[in-house]
Short mmCIF file of C-alpha atoms and ligand atoms in Angstrom, two decimals:
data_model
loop_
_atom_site.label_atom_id
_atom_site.label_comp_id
_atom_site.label_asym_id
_atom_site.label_seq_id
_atom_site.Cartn_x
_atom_site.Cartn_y
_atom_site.Cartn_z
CA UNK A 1 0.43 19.58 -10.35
CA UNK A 2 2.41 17.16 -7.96
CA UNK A 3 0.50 15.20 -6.31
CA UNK A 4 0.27 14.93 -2.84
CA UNK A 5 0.58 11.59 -1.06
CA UNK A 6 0.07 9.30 2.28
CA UNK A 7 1.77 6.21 2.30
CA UNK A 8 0.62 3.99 5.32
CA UNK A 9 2.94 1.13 6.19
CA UNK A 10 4.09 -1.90 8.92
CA UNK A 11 6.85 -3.35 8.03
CA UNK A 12 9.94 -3.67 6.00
CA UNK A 13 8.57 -0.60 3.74
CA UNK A 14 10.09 -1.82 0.07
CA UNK A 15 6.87 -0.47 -1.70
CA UNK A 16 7.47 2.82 0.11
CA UNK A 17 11.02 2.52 -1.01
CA UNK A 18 9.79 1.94 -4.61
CA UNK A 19 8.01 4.87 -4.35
CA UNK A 20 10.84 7.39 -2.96
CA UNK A 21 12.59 6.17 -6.11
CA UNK A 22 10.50 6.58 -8.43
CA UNK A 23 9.92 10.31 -7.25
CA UNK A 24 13.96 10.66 -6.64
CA UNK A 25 14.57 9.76 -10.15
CA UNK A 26 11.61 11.75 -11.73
CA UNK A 27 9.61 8.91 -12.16
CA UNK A 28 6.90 10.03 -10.75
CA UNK A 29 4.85 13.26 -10.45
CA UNK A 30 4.29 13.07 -6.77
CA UNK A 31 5.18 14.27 -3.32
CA UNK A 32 4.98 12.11 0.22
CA UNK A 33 3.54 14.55 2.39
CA UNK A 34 3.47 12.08 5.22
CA UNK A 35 4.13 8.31 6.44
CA UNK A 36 1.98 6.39 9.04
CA UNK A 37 2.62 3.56 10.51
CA UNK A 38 0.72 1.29 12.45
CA UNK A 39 3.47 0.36 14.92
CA UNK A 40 6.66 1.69 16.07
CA UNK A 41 10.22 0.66 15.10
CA UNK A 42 9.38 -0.60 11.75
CA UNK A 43 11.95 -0.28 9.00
CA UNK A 44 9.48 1.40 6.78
CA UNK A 45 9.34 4.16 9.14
CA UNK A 46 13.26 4.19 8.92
CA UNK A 47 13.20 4.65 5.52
CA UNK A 48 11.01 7.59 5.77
CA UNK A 49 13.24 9.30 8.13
CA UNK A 50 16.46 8.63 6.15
CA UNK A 51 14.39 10.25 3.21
CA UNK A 52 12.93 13.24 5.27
CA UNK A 53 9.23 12.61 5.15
CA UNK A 54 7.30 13.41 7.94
CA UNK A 55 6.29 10.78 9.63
CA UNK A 56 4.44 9.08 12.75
CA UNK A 57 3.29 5.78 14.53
CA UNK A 58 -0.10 5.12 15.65
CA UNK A 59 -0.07 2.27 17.96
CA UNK A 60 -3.32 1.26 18.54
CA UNK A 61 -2.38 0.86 22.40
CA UNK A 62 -0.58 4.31 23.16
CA UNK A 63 -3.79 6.21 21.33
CA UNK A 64 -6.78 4.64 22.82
CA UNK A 65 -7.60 1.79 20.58
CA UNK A 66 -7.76 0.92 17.04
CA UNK A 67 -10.59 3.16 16.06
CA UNK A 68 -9.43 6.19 17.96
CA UNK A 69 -5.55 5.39 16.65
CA UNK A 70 -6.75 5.23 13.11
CA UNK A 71 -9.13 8.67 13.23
CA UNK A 72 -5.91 10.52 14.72
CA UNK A 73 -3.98 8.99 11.70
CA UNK A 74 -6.55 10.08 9.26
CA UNK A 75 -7.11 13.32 10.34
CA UNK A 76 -2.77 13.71 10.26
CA UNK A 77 -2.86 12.77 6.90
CA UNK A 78 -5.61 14.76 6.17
CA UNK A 79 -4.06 18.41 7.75
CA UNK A 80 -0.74 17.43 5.47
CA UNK A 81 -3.00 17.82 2.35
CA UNK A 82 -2.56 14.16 1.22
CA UNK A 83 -4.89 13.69 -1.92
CA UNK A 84 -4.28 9.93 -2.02
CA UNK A 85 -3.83 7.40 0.36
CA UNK A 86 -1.36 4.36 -0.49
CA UNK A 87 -1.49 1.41 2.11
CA UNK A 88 1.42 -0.31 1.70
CA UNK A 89 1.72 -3.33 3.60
CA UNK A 90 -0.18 -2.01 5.95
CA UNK A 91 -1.13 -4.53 7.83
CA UNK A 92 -4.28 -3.91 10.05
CA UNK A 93 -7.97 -3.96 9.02
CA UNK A 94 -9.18 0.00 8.47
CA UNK A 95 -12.48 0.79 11.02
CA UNK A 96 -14.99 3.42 8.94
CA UNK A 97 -14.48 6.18 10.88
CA UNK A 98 -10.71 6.38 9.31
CA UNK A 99 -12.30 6.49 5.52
CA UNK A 100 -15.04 9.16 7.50
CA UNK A 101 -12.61 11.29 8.77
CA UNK A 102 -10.37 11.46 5.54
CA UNK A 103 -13.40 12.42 3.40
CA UNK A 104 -13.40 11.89 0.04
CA UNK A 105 -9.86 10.95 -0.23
CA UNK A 106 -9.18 7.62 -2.42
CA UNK A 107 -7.33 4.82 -1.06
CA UNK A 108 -5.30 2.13 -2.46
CA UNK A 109 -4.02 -1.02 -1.55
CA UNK A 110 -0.96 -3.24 -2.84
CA UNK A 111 -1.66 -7.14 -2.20
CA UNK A 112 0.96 -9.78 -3.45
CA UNK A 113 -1.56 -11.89 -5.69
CA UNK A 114 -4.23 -11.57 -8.54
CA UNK A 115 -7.42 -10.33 -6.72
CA UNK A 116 -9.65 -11.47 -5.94
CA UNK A 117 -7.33 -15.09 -5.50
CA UNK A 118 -6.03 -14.97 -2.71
CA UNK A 119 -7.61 -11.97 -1.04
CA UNK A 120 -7.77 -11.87 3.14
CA UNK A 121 -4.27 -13.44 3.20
CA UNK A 122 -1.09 -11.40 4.25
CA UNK A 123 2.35 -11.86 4.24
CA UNK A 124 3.70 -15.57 3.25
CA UNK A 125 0.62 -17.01 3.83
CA UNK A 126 -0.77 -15.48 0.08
CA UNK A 127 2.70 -17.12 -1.74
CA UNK A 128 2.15 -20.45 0.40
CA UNK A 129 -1.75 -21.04 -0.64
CA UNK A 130 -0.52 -20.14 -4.33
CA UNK A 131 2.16 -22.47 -4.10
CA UNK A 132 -0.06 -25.48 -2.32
CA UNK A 133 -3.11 -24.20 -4.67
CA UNK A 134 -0.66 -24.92 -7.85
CA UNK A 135 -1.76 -22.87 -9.93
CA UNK A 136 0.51 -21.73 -13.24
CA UNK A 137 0.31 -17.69 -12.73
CA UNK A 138 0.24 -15.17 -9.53
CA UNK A 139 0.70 -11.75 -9.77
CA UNK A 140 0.07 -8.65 -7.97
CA UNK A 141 -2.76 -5.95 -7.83
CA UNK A 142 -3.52 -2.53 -7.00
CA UNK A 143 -7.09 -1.58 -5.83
CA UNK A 144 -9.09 0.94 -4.13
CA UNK A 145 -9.41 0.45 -0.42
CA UNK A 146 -13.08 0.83 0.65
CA UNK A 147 -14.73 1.32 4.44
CA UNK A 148 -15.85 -2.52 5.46
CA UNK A 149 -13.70 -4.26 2.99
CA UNK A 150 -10.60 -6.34 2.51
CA UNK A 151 -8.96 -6.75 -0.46
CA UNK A 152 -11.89 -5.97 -2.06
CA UNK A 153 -12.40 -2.73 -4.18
CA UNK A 154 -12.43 -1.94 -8.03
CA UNK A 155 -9.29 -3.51 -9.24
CA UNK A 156 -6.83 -0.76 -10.68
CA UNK A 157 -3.62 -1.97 -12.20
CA UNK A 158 -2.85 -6.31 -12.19
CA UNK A 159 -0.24 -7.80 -13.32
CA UNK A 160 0.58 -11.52 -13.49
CA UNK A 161 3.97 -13.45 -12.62
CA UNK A 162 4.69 -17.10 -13.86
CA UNK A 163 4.84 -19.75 -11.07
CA UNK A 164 7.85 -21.71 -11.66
CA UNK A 165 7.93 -25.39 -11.03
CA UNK A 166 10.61 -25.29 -8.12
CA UNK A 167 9.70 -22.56 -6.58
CA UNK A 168 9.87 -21.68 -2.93
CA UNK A 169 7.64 -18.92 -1.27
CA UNK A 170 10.68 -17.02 -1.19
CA UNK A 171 11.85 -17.37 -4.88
CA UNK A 172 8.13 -16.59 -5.70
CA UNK A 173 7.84 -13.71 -3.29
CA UNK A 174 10.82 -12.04 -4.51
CA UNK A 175 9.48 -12.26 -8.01
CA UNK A 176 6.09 -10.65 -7.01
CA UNK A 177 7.61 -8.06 -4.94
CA UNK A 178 9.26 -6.86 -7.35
CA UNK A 179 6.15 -6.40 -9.85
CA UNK A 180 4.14 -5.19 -7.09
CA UNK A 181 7.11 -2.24 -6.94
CA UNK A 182 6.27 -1.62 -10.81
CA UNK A 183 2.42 -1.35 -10.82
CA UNK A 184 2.16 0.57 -7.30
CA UNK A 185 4.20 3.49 -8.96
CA UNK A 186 1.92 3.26 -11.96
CA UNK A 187 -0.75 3.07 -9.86
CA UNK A 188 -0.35 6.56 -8.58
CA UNK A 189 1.45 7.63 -11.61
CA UNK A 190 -2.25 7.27 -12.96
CA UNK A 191 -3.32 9.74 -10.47
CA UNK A 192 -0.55 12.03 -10.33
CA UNK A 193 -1.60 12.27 -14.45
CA UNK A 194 -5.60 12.70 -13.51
CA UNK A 195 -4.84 14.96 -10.99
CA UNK A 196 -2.70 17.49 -13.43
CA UNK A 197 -5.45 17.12 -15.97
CA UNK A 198 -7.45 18.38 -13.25
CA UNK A 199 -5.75 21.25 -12.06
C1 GRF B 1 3.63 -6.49 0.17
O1 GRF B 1 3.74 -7.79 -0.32
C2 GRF B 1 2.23 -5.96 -0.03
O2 GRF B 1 1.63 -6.42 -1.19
C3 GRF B 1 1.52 -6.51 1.16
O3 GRF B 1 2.45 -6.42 2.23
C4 GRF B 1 3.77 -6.46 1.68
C5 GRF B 1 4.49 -5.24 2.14
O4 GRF B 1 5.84 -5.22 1.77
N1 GRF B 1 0.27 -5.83 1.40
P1 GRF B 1 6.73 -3.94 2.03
O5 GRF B 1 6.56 -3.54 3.49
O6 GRF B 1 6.26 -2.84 1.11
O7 GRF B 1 8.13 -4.37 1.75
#
């Protein structure tokens, strides 16, 4: 069965991207019920729109705090049948009551290094402490999300990326991003399999 899917996102969206692809082209046994962002006018929202997935910000302002912004979000991903949450740069700390309200439904989280290096950093910041940390190998990880953690969670799918001597953050960013694309989609891939064994 296809498997049903919430991708939550903040900004430029290319791991959402990766996975409209990967479903376009047959790639991948899954359907995005719904997007959620946790701002407005982000390009990841943009790309759901231009791909016709339903969609919604949840400023934490316009909905009465984070807390309150991230139950409503929950609970919308919840009433579109989502099965599995994705967080995908998503780029705000999730309160408890968002993992209450969705039940038992797993989340997963992308971050640009090999967990747990590197954990609690976002953004640059992760590709800047490899680079000043000089360390030979980064890489990128999928793991489950859980209530009162960051970056923390049994790891899922890792794979490592060479640092070259020369590299920038960007160079070294662009190489991550790019496996981060690849193990995301296997990531669910691995549900989107469980979940057809299952039903
Ligand atoms: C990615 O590097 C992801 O690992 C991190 O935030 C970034 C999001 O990129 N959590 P994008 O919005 O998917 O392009």
């Amino acid at each position: 069965m296809t498997l049903p899917i919430a991708v939550c996102v903040s900004g430029r969206g290319t791991n959402l991207q990766a996975l409209i692809d990967a479903i376009a082209q047959g790639r991948l046994d899954a359907r995005i019920v719904f997007v959620a962002a946790s701002r407005k006018s982000t390009p990841a929202l943009d790309r759901a729109i231009a791909a016709g997935i339903p969609c919604r910000a949840f400023p934490p302002a316009a909905n009465g705090g984070r807390e309150a912004a991230q139950t409503l979000m929950a609970a919308a991903i919840v009433s579109e049948g989502a099965e599995l949450v994705v967080l995908a740069g998503y780029d705000r700390i999730l309160c408890d009551a968002f993992f209450e309200r969705l039940g038992g439904v797993p989340v997963i989280n992308i971050h640009p290094s090999l967990l747990p290096a590197f954990g609690r950093l976002n953004g640059v910041a992760v590709h800047e402490a490899v680079l000043a940390a000089g360390v030979t190998e980064t890489g990128a990880t999928v793991h489950r999300a859980r209530a009162g953690t960051v970056d923390e969670g049994e790891i899922l799918l890792q794979r490592a990326v060479a640092v070259h001597a020369g590299d920038t953050v960007e160079t070294l960013a662009a190489r991550v991003l790019a496996v981060e694309h690849e193990i995301l989609v296997e990531a669910v891939a691995r549900f989107a399999s469980r979940s057809a064994v299952a039903g």
